[in-house]
Coordinates of C-alpha atoms in Angstrom, one line a residue:
Chain K
X818 CA 112.0 126.7 123.8
X819 CA 109.4 126.4 121.0
X820 CA 106.4 124.4 122.2
X821 CA 103.5 122.9 120.3
X822 CA 99.9 124.0 121.0
X823 CA 97.8 121.6 123.1
X824 CA 96.4 118.7 121.2
X825 CA 92.8 120.0 121.8
X826 CA 93.7 123.4 120.1
X827 CA 95.5 121.7 117.3
X828 CA 92.5 119.5 116.5
X829 CA 90.1 122.3 116.9
X830 CA 91.9 124.6 114.4
X831 CA 92.4 121.8 112.0
X832 CA 88.7 120.8 112.2
X833 CA 87.6 124.4 111.6
X834 CA 89.9 124.7 108.6
X835 CA 88.6 121.3 107.2
X836 CA 85.1 122.6 107.4
X837 CA 85.9 125.9 105.8
X838 CA 87.5 124.0 102.9
X839 CA 84.5 121.7 102.5
X840 CA 82.5 124.8 101.5
X841 CA 85.2 125.5 98.8
X842 CA 84.7 122.1 97.1
X843 CA 81.4 122.4 95.2
X844 CA 81.8 118.9 93.7
X845 CA 81.9 117.5 97.2
X846 CA 78.9 119.5 98.3
X847 CA 77.0 118.2 95.3
X848 CA 77.7 114.6 96.4
X849 CA 77.2 115.1 100.1
X850 CA 74.2 117.4 100.1
X851 CA 72.5 117.7 96.7
X852 CA 72.3 114.1 95.6
X853 CA 70.9 112.6 98.9
X854 CA 68.3 115.5 98.9
X855 CA 67.3 114.9 95.3
X856 CA 67.1 111.1 95.9
X857 CA 64.8 111.7 98.9
X858 CA 62.5 114.3 97.3
X859 CA 62.3 112.9 93.8
X860 CA 61.7 109.2 94.6
X861 CA 59.4 110.0 97.6
X862 CA 57.3 112.3 95.3
X863 CA 56.9 110.0 92.2
X864 CA 56.9 106.6 93.9
X865 CA 58.4 104.6 91.0
X866 CA 60.6 102.3 93.1
X867 CA 59.4 99.3 95.2
X868 CA 60.0 100.5 98.8
X869 CA 58.2 97.8 100.7
X870 CA 56.8 100.4 103.1
X871 CA 53.4 102.1 103.2
X872 CA 54.9 105.4 102.1
X873 CA 58.1 105.7 100.1
X874 CA 59.5 108.4 102.3
X875 CA 59.7 106.0 105.2
X876 CA 62.1 103.8 103.2
X877 CA 63.9 106.6 101.4
X878 CA 64.7 108.9 104.4
X879 CA 67.0 106.3 106.1
X880 CA 68.4 105.4 102.6
X881 CA 69.2 109.0 101.7
X882 CA 70.8 109.5 105.2
X883 CA 72.9 106.4 104.5
X884 CA 73.8 107.8 101.1
X885 CA 74.8 111.1 102.6
X886 CA 77.1 109.2 105.1
X887 CA 78.7 107.3 102.3
X888 CA 79.2 110.4 100.2
X889 CA 80.8 112.3 103.1
X890 CA 82.9 109.6 104.8
X891 CA 83.9 107.6 101.7
X892 CA 83.7 109.7 98.6
X893 CA 84.5 113.2 99.8
X894 CA 87.1 112.1 102.4
X895 CA 88.9 109.7 100.1
X896 CA 89.2 112.1 97.2
X897 CA 90.2 115.0 99.4
X898 CA 92.8 112.9 101.2
X899 CA 94.2 111.4 98.0
X900 CA 94.7 114.8 96.5
X901 CA 96.2 116.1 99.8
X902 CA 98.7 113.2 99.6
X903 CA 99.4 114.0 95.9
X904 CA 99.9 117.7 96.6
X905 CA 102.2 117.0 99.5
X906 CA 99.8 118.5 102.1
X907 CA 100.0 115.4 104.3
X908 CA 103.8 115.5 104.1
X909 CA 103.9 119.1 105.1
X910 CA 101.4 118.6 108.0
X911 CA 103.5 115.6 109.0
X912 CA 106.4 118.0 109.6
X913 CA 104.3 120.3 111.8
X914 CA 103.5 119.8 115.4
X915 CA 100.1 118.4 114.4
X916 CA 100.4 114.7 114.9
X917 CA 99.0 112.2 112.4
X918 CA 96.4 111.0 114.9
X919 CA 95.3 114.6 115.5
X920 CA 94.9 115.1 111.8
X921 CA 92.8 111.9 111.5
X922 CA 90.7 113.0 114.5
X923 CA 90.2 116.5 112.9
X924 CA 89.1 114.9 109.6
X925 CA 86.7 112.5 111.4
X926 CA 85.2 115.4 113.4
X927 CA 84.6 117.5 110.2
X928 CA 83.0 114.5 108.6
X929 CA 80.7 114.1 111.6
X930 CA 79.7 117.8 111.5
X931 CA 78.9 117.6 107.8
X932 CA 76.8 114.5 108.5
X933 CA 74.9 116.2 111.3
X934 CA 74.0 119.0 108.8
X935 CA 73.0 116.5 106.2
X936 CA 70.8 114.5 108.6
X937 CA 69.2 117.7 110.0
X938 CA 68.5 118.9 106.5
X939 CA 67.1 115.6 105.2
X940 CA 64.9 115.1 108.3
X941 CA 63.6 118.6 108.0
X942 CA 62.8 118.2 104.3
X943 CA 61.1 114.9 105.0
X944 CA 59.0 116.3 107.8
X945 CA 58.1 119.6 106.2
X946 CA 57.6 118.6 102.6
X947 CA 56.9 114.9 102.5
X948 CA 54.8 114.4 105.7
X949 CA 57.3 112.1 107.4
X950 CA 57.2 111.5 111.1
X951 CA 59.3 109.1 113.1
X952 CA 57.7 105.7 113.8
X953 CA 56.5 104.7 117.3
X954 CA 59.6 102.6 117.8
X955 CA 62.1 105.2 116.7
X956 CA 65.3 105.4 118.8
X957 CA 67.7 108.3 118.5
X958 CA 70.3 106.2 120.3
X959 CA 70.1 103.6 117.5
X960 CA 70.4 106.3 114.9
X961 CA 73.5 107.7 116.7
X962 CA 75.1 104.3 116.9
X963 CA 74.4 103.6 113.2
X964 CA 75.8 107.0 112.2
X965 CA 79.0 106.6 114.3
X966 CA 79.7 102.9 113.4
X967 CA 78.7 103.5 109.7
X968 CA 81.0 106.5 109.5
X969 CA 83.8 104.5 111.0
X970 CA 83.4 101.8 108.4
X971 CA 83.2 104.1 105.5
X972 CA 86.0 106.4 106.7
X973 CA 88.2 103.2 107.1
X974 CA 87.3 102.2 103.5
X975 CA 87.8 105.8 102.2
X976 CA 91.2 106.2 103.8
X977 CA 92.2 102.7 102.7
X978 CA 91.8 103.6 99.0
X979 CA 93.1 107.2 99.5
X980 CA 96.3 105.9 101.1
X981 CA 97.1 103.2 98.6
X982 CA 96.0 104.4 95.2
X983 CA 96.9 107.4 93.0
X984 CA 94.6 110.4 93.3
X985 CA 93.1 110.0 89.8
X986 CA 92.4 106.4 90.5
X987 CA 90.8 107.2 93.9
X988 CA 88.5 109.7 92.1
X989 CA 87.2 107.0 89.8
X990 CA 87.0 104.2 92.4
X991 CA 85.2 106.4 94.9
X992 CA 82.6 107.4 92.4
X993 CA 82.1 103.8 91.2
X994 CA 81.6 102.7 94.8
X995 CA 79.1 105.5 95.4
X996 CA 77.0 104.5 92.4
X997 CA 77.3 100.8 93.4
X998 CA 76.1 101.5 97.0
X999 CA 73.3 103.7 95.6
X1000 CA 72.0 100.6 93.8
X1001 CA 72.8 97.7 96.1
X1002 CA 73.1 99.5 99.4
X1003 CA 69.4 99.4 100.3
X1004 CA 69.2 103.1 99.6
X1005 CA 66.7 103.2 96.7
X1006 CA 65.5 99.6 96.6
X1007 CA 65.3 97.0 99.4
X1008 CA 67.9 94.4 99.0
X1009 CA 65.4 91.6 99.1
X1010 CA 64.0 93.0 95.8
X1011 CA 67.4 92.5 94.1
X1012 CA 68.3 89.4 92.2
X1013 CA 69.5 86.6 94.5
X1014 CA 73.3 86.7 93.8
X1015 CA 73.3 90.5 94.0
X1016 CA 71.3 90.5 97.2
X1017 CA 73.8 88.1 98.8
X1018 CA 76.7 90.4 97.9
X1019 CA 74.8 93.5 99.0
X1020 CA 74.0 91.9 102.3
X1021 CA 77.7 91.5 103.0
X1022 CA 78.7 95.0 102.1
X1023 CA 78.6 97.9 104.6
X1024 CA 75.9 100.1 102.9
X1025 CA 73.0 97.7 103.4
X1026 CA 73.5 97.2 107.2
X1027 CA 73.9 100.9 107.6
X1028 CA 70.6 101.6 105.8
X1029 CA 68.9 98.8 107.8
X1030 CA 70.1 100.1 111.1
X1031 CA 68.9 103.6 110.2
X1032 CA 65.5 102.2 109.4
X1033 CA 65.3 100.5 112.8
X1034 CA 66.4 103.8 114.4
X1035 CA 63.9 105.9 112.6
X1036 CA 61.1 103.4 113.4
X1037 CA 60.5 102.1 109.9
X1038 CA 61.7 98.5 110.5
X1039 CA 61.8 96.0 113.4
X1040 CA 63.0 96.7 116.9
X1041 CA 64.2 93.4 118.2
X1042 CA 67.7 92.9 119.4
X1043 CA 68.4 90.7 116.3
X1044 CA 67.3 93.5 114.0
X1045 CA 69.9 95.7 115.6
X1046 CA 72.7 93.3 116.4
X1047 CA 73.1 91.7 113.0
X1048 CA 73.7 94.8 110.9
X1049 CA 75.6 96.5 113.8
X1050 CA 78.0 93.5 114.0
X1051 CA 78.6 93.5 110.2
X1052 CA 79.2 97.3 110.2
X1053 CA 81.6 97.0 113.2
X1054 CA 83.5 94.2 111.4
X1055 CA 83.9 96.5 108.4
X1056 CA 85.0 99.4 110.6
X1057 CA 87.6 97.3 112.4
X1058 CA 88.9 95.5 109.3
X1059 CA 89.3 98.6 107.2
X1060 CA 90.8 100.7 110.0
X1061 CA 93.4 97.9 110.7
X1062 CA 94.2 97.5 107.1
X1063 CA 94.5 101.3 106.6
X1064 CA 96.9 101.6 109.5
X1065 CA 99.1 99.0 107.9
X1066 CA 99.2 100.1 104.3
X1067 CA 98.4 103.9 104.3
X1068 CA 101.2 105.8 102.6
X1069 CA 101.5 109.4 103.7
X1070 CA 103.5 110.5 100.7
Chain O
X1449 CA 132.3 133.4 112.7
X1450 CA 133.1 129.7 112.4
X1451 CA 135.7 130.2 115.1
X1452 CA 133.2 131.2 117.7
X1453 CA 130.7 128.6 116.4
X1454 CA 133.3 125.9 117.2
X1455 CA 132.6 126.2 120.9
X1456 CA 128.9 125.7 120.5
X1457 CA 127.0 122.4 120.9
X1458 CA 125.9 120.4 117.9
X1459 CA 122.4 121.0 116.7
X1460 CA 122.7 118.2 114.1
X1461 CA 125.1 115.2 114.2
X1462 CA 125.2 113.1 111.0
X1463 CA 127.5 110.0 111.2
X1464 CA 128.2 107.6 108.3
X1465 CA 124.9 108.3 106.7
X1466 CA 124.0 106.1 103.8
X1467 CA 120.9 105.7 101.7
X1468 CA 120.1 103.7 98.6
X1469 CA 117.2 104.0 96.2
X1470 CA 116.4 100.7 94.4
X1471 CA 120.0 99.6 94.9
X1472 CA 121.4 102.9 93.6
X1473 CA 123.5 104.6 96.3
X1474 CA 122.5 108.2 96.9
X1475 CA 124.4 108.8 100.1
X1476 CA 127.6 106.9 100.6
X1477 CA 128.5 107.3 104.3
X1478 CA 128.6 111.1 104.9
X1479 CA 129.4 112.6 108.3
X1480 CA 129.1 116.2 109.4
X1481 CA 128.0 118.3 112.3
X1482 CA 125.9 121.5 112.3
X1483 CA 126.7 123.7 115.3
X1484 CA 124.0 125.5 117.2
X1485 CA 123.4 129.0 115.9
X1486 CA 125.3 128.7 112.6
X1487 CA 124.1 128.9 109.0
X1488 CA 125.1 125.7 107.3
X1489 CA 124.7 125.1 103.6
X1490 CA 124.6 121.9 101.6
X1491 CA 125.7 122.5 98.0
X1492 CA 125.9 120.1 95.1
X1493 CA 124.6 119.3 91.7
X1494 CA 121.2 117.7 91.2
X1495 CA 121.4 114.1 92.4
X1496 CA 124.3 114.8 94.8
X1497 CA 122.2 113.7 97.8
X1498 CA 121.2 117.1 99.2
X1499 CA 117.5 116.7 99.4
X1500 CA 117.8 113.1 100.7
X1501 CA 120.1 114.4 103.4
X1502 CA 117.7 117.2 104.3
X1503 CA 114.7 114.8 104.3
X1504 CA 116.5 112.4 106.7
X1505 CA 117.3 115.4 108.9
X1506 CA 113.6 116.4 108.7
X1507 CA 112.5 112.9 109.7
X1508 CA 110.7 112.2 106.4
X1509 CA 113.1 109.4 105.5
X1510 CA 115.1 106.8 107.4
X1511 CA 118.7 106.1 106.6
X1512 CA 119.8 102.7 105.5
X1513 CA 123.0 103.0 107.6
X1514 CA 124.5 105.6 109.9
X1515 CA 122.9 107.8 112.6
X1516 CA 121.3 111.3 112.7
X1517 CA 120.6 113.3 115.8
X1518 CA 118.7 116.5 115.5
X1519 CA 118.5 118.6 118.7
X1520 CA 119.5 115.5 120.5
X1521 CA 116.7 113.3 119.0
X1522 CA 116.3 110.8 116.2
X1523 CA 114.1 112.8 113.8
X1524 CA 112.4 109.7 112.4
X1525 CA 111.0 108.9 115.8
X1526 CA 110.4 112.4 117.0
X1527 CA 107.1 113.6 118.3
X1528 CA 105.1 116.8 118.3
X1529 CA 107.4 118.5 120.8
X1530 CA 110.4 118.0 118.6
X1531 CA 108.5 119.1 115.5
X1532 CA 107.6 122.4 117.2
X1533 CA 111.3 123.2 117.6
X1534 CA 112.1 122.6 113.9
X1535 CA 110.8 124.7 111.0
X1536 CA 110.7 123.1 107.6
X1537 CA 110.6 124.6 104.2
X1538 CA 109.9 121.9 101.6
X1539 CA 111.4 122.2 98.1
X1540 CA 109.2 124.5 95.9
X1541 CA 107.5 125.8 99.0
X1542 CA 104.8 123.1 98.4
X1543 CA 102.5 120.9 100.5
X1544 CA 99.7 123.4 100.8
X1545 CA 96.0 123.0 99.9
X1546 CA 95.6 125.0 96.7
X1547 CA 92.2 126.3 98.0
X1548 CA 93.6 128.0 101.1
X1549 CA 94.6 131.6 101.1
X1550 CA 98.1 132.6 102.1
X1551 CA 96.9 134.2 105.3
X1552 CA 94.8 131.1 106.2
X1553 CA 97.7 128.6 105.7
X1554 CA 100.2 130.7 107.7
X1555 CA 97.5 131.3 110.4
X1556 CA 96.7 127.6 110.6
X1557 CA 100.3 126.6 111.1
X1558 CA 100.8 129.4 113.6
X1559 CA 98.0 127.9 115.8
X1560 CA 99.8 124.5 115.9
X1561 CA 102.3 126.3 118.1
X1562 CA 102.0 127.6 121.7
X1563 CA 103.9 130.9 121.0
X1564 CA 104.0 131.6 117.3
X1565 CA 105.1 134.6 115.4
X1566 CA 102.4 137.0 114.3
X1567 CA 101.4 135.7 110.9
X1568 CA 100.7 139.2 109.5
X1569 CA 104.1 140.4 110.6
X1570 CA 105.8 137.4 109.1
X1571 CA 103.9 137.8 105.8
X1572 CA 105.1 141.4 105.7
X1573 CA 108.7 140.3 106.3
X1574 CA 108.5 137.8 103.4
X1575 CA 106.8 140.4 101.2
X1576 CA 103.3 138.9 101.0
X1577 CA 100.9 141.7 102.1
X1578 CA 97.6 143.1 101.0
X1579 CA 96.1 141.2 98.0
X1580 CA 98.8 138.6 98.1
X1581 CA 97.9 137.5 101.6
X1582 CA 94.2 137.0 100.6
X1583 CA 95.1 135.1 97.4
X1584 CA 94.5 131.4 97.2
X1585 CA 97.7 129.4 97.0
X1586 CA 97.0 127.9 93.6
X1587 CA 97.0 131.5 92.1
X1588 CA 100.4 132.4 93.4
X1589 CA 103.6 132.6 91.3
X1590 CA 106.5 130.2 91.9
X1591 CA 108.4 132.8 93.8
X1592 CA 105.3 133.7 96.0
X1593 CA 104.8 130.0 96.8
X1594 CA 108.4 130.0 98.0
X1595 CA 107.8 132.9 100.2
X1596 CA 104.8 131.1 101.8
X1597 CA 107.0 128.1 102.4
X1598 CA 109.5 130.2 104.1
X1599 CA 106.9 131.9 106.3
X1600 CA 105.6 128.4 107.3
X1601 CA 109.1 127.4 108.3
X1602 CA 109.5 130.4 110.6
X1603 CA 106.1 130.8 112.0
X1604 CA 106.7 128.6 115.1
X1605 CA 109.9 130.5 116.2
X1606 CA 112.0 127.4 115.5
X1607 CA 115.4 126.7 117.1
X1608 CA 116.4 125.0 113.8
X1609 CA 115.2 125.9 110.4
X1610 CA 115.7 123.5 107.5
X1611 CA 115.2 125.2 104.2
X1612 CA 115.4 123.3 100.9
X1613 CA 116.3 125.8 98.1
X1614 CA 114.6 128.8 99.7
X1615 CA 115.4 131.3 97.0
X1616 CA 114.7 129.1 94.0
X1617 CA 112.3 130.9 91.6
X1618 CA 112.4 134.1 93.6
X1619 CA 112.9 137.5 92.0
X1620 CA 115.7 139.8 93.1
X1621 CA 113.5 141.4 95.7
X1622 CA 112.5 138.1 97.2
X1623 CA 116.1 136.9 97.4
X1624 CA 117.1 140.0 99.1
X1625 CA 114.2 139.7 101.6
X1626 CA 115.2 136.1 102.2
X1627 CA 118.8 136.9 102.8
X1628 CA 117.8 139.6 105.3
X1629 CA 115.6 137.1 107.1
X1630 CA 118.4 134.6 107.3
X1631 CA 120.7 137.1 108.7
X1632 CA 118.1 138.0 111.3
X1633 CA 117.7 134.3 112.2
X1634 CA 121.4 134.0 112.7
X1635 CA 121.5 137.1 114.9
X1636 CA 118.6 135.5 116.9
X1637 CA 120.7 132.4 117.4
X1638 CA 118.5 130.1 115.2
X1639 CA 120.4 127.3 113.5
X1640 CA 119.8 127.2 109.8
X1641 CA 120.4 124.4 107.3
X1642 CA 119.8 125.3 103.7
X1643 CA 120.4 123.9 100.3
X1644 CA 120.7 126.3 97.3
X1645 CA 122.0 126.7 93.8
X1646 CA 122.6 130.4 94.4
X1647 CA 126.3 130.2 95.3
X1648 CA 126.8 134.0 95.6
X1649 CA 124.1 134.2 98.3
X1650 CA 125.5 131.2 100.1
X1651 CA 129.0 132.6 100.1
X1652 CA 127.6 135.8 101.7
X1653 CA 125.3 134.1 104.3
X1654 CA 126.7 130.7 105.3
X1655 CA 129.1 130.2 108.2
X1656 CA 130.0 126.7 106.8
X1657 CA 129.4 124.8 103.6
X1658 CA 129.4 121.2 102.7
X1659 CA 129.8 120.4 99.0
X1660 CA 128.2 117.1 98.1
X1661 CA 129.0 115.2 95.0
X1662 CA 127.7 111.7 94.1
X1663 CA 126.7 111.0 97.7
X1664 CA 130.0 112.1 99.3
X1665 CA 131.2 115.2 100.9
X1666 CA 133.7 116.7 98.4
X1667 CA 134.6 119.7 100.7
X1668 CA 133.5 121.1 104.0
X1669 CA 134.5 124.4 105.6
X1670 CA 133.8 128.1 105.9
X1671 CA 133.5 130.1 102.6
X1672 CA 137.0 131.6 103.3
X1673 CA 138.5 128.1 103.8
X1674 CA 136.9 126.8 100.7
X1675 CA 137.7 129.7 98.4
X1676 CA 141.3 130.1 99.7
X1677 CA 141.9 126.5 98.7
X1678 CA 140.9 127.4 95.1
X1679 CA 143.6 127.8 92.5
X1680 CA 144.9 131.4 92.3
X1681 CA 143.3 133.5 89.6
X1682 CA 143.5 136.9 88.0
X1683 CA 140.3 138.1 86.3
X1684 CA 139.8 141.4 84.5
X1685 CA 137.3 143.1 82.4
X1686 CA 138.2 145.6 79.6
X1687 CA 136.0 148.2 78.1
X1688 CA 136.2 146.4 74.8
X1689 CA 137.3 142.9 73.8
X1690 CA 140.8 142.3 72.5
X1691 CA 141.6 141.0 69.0
X1692 CA 143.1 137.5 68.9
X1693 CA 146.6 139.0 68.1
X1694 CA 146.3 141.5 71.0
X1695 CA 145.4 138.6 73.4
X1696 CA 148.5 136.7 72.4
X1697 CA 150.6 139.8 72.7
X1698 CA 149.2 140.4 76.2
X1699 CA 150.1 136.8 77.2
X1700 CA 153.6 137.5 75.9
X1701 CA 154.0 140.7 77.8
X1702 CA 152.9 139.0 81.0
X1703 CA 155.4 136.3 80.4
X1704 CA 158.3 138.7 80.0
X1705 CA 158.6 139.6 83.7
X1706 CA 160.1 136.3 84.9
X1707 CA 158.2 136.3 88.2
X1708 CA 156.0 133.4 87.5
X1709 CA 154.2 134.8 84.4
X1710 CA 156.3 132.7 82.1
X1711 CA 153.5 130.2 81.4
X1712 CA 150.7 132.8 81.2
X1713 CA 147.6 132.1 79.2
X1714 CA 144.9 134.8 78.8
X1715 CA 141.5 133.1 78.5
X1716 CA 138.6 134.9 77.0
X1717 CA 135.3 134.5 79.0
X1718 CA 133.1 136.5 76.7
X1719 CA 132.6 140.3 76.0
X1720 CA 135.5 142.2 77.6
X1721 CA 136.1 139.5 80.3
X1722 CA 139.4 137.6 80.6
X1723 CA 141.1 135.5 83.1
X1724 CA 144.6 134.3 83.8
X1725 CA 144.4 131.0 85.6
X1726 CA 147.0 129.2 87.7
X1727 CA 149.3 132.2 88.4
X1728 CA 150.0 133.8 91.7
X1729 CA 148.7 137.4 91.4
X1730 CA 152.1 139.1 92.1
X1731 CA 152.3 142.9 92.1
X1732 CA 154.6 142.6 89.0
X1733 CA 152.0 140.7 87.0
X1734 CA 149.3 143.2 87.8
X1735 CA 151.6 146.1 87.0
X1736 CA 152.6 144.6 83.6
X1737 CA 148.9 144.0 82.8
X1738 CA 148.1 147.6 83.7
X1739 CA 151.1 149.0 81.8
X1740 CA 150.2 146.9 78.6
X1741 CA 146.7 148.2 78.6
X1742 CA 147.8 151.8 79.3
X1743 CA 150.2 151.8 76.3
X1744 CA 147.4 150.7 74.0
X1745 CA 144.7 153.0 75.5
X1746 CA 142.7 150.0 76.7
X1747 CA 140.5 150.8 79.7
X1748 CA 140.5 148.2 82.5
X1749 CA 137.0 148.3 84.0
X1750 CA 137.6 145.7 86.7
X1751 CA 140.6 143.8 88.0
X1752 CA 140.2 141.1 90.6
X1753 CA 142.9 138.8 92.1
X1754 CA 142.8 136.0 94.6
X1755 CA 141.7 132.5 95.2
X1756 CA 138.5 133.0 93.2
X1757 CA 134.9 132.8 94.3
X1758 CA 132.9 130.0 95.9
X1759 CA 131.4 129.3 92.4
X1760 CA 134.9 128.8 91.0
X1761 CA 135.9 126.5 93.8
X1762 CA 132.6 124.6 93.4
X1763 CA 133.2 124.1 89.7
X1764 CA 136.7 123.1 90.4
X1765 CA 135.5 120.4 92.8
X1766 CA 132.5 119.2 91.0
X1767 CA 134.0 119.5 87.6
X1768 CA 132.0 118.3 84.7
X1769 CA 129.1 117.2 86.9
X1770 CA 127.7 120.7 87.2
X1771 CA 128.0 121.3 83.4
X1772 CA 126.2 118.0 82.7
X1773 CA 123.6 119.2 85.2
X1774 CA 123.0 122.4 83.4
X1775 CA 122.7 120.6 80.1
X1776 CA 120.2 118.2 81.6
X1777 CA 118.3 119.8 84.5
X1778 CA 116.1 116.7 84.9
X1779 CA 119.0 114.6 86.0

């Protein structure tokens, strides 16, 4: 009798293929690698934005990492998934032994691998070219939690739009969200420097708490439990809400 | 073939299957059974309900009424174990990332299975070797995409292969290779369900055929059973077309025998092709036709008698629907 491969093998081969395909999408590499790197290097070098820190790189490194996470788990994932839905790729995979859960896990793993490369690259550039060093209160554990929960929130949001809108619409919406989070996500400018109404909105969106948690993790901002719990709780709410909503309304075809 | 298949268990059981789209009935309570190891074909004009039936069998759609069991399981609720036993070829061979190469996509799907076929061997069988195997999917022709779709359906050594129009858009070579693959599958005991518009191929390959029309089964049986139910027909081809007066004279000569040729009409089908519908092909009728031609030095290139082909039976059953379909393929 024909049997399926083990779930571990199915996830591993799918993840490897996802990563191979990432390299064949130059537009996605531009958003996930080039833009965060340019943001970090350019604005750290010319210091034209109010960072609120002694050196711009201390503010911009966590911000550019957050931007990279948004680019990978929201923009790239949503556009890829929407076009896969449009081309019938999800339908075909749904007829194979690979389960939907295994496909989602494979996509999530490939997102995390790309993010690991992004973070490594951004930290290396900041340290080698911009004289950055982690603050005395830096915590790799907080960075890891920020990356994981932030990824969950933006993957949830990305799949929500990918599974409910047409591919062309997803392309537009994802890029608008990316630009929006670039401005109000605490990436380039601290949200307390934004006009009041905009700052209030920014504080409720998932980008600002992600940037904030990364600043705590890299030792740029405070270290108290409140500094971590507030943004972490908000990110977790976004992750749970978007995942639950996606599970309800995602259309595979 | 169908006689031996009768003793086999059912691979697919469809009972009173009904499906509406926006209140428009697409399937109106069809029932049929596909026996394990047989090649079963669904025929019908566009909009007859073939693809809806196939997609319900594949588990992509749920019926509004009725039940479907595929290898003993409800396909809409089936898990990965069931999907490993069923190979699917989607219409147009689609559902593949355009950036993947042929070898990559077949290799990927192979590794979803515990004991797959060798992808390279399979690609050779469907005629995609060398450069074609290294070509990205988006650069393939329609026929080559069909071949990839066929390879994906077979890569997991399925017990049941469901193929939606496997030869559509293929060249002669591709259709021949597909036919040989299907024959090989039947010899290996694989159950095959296929839809097609290529009636000549279906007549040669299928053990049994269901002809769907407007959501109902218009006929179900082996190719022999279906064609023997068709009205009798004599068809012949001459080296050159007859004049109108000669055609009438021939009809008169055929009528002269008094053995059922009294109401003969000779219908022109184009070129040197003619048919005499509705008459039993008696030896006397054939002899008078041959004699009439011999007297006038007219060469008979081909003479065929019998219950007609599957295509003729199909047109007889579906009637104007197929002609409408050909006029408006988007229907």
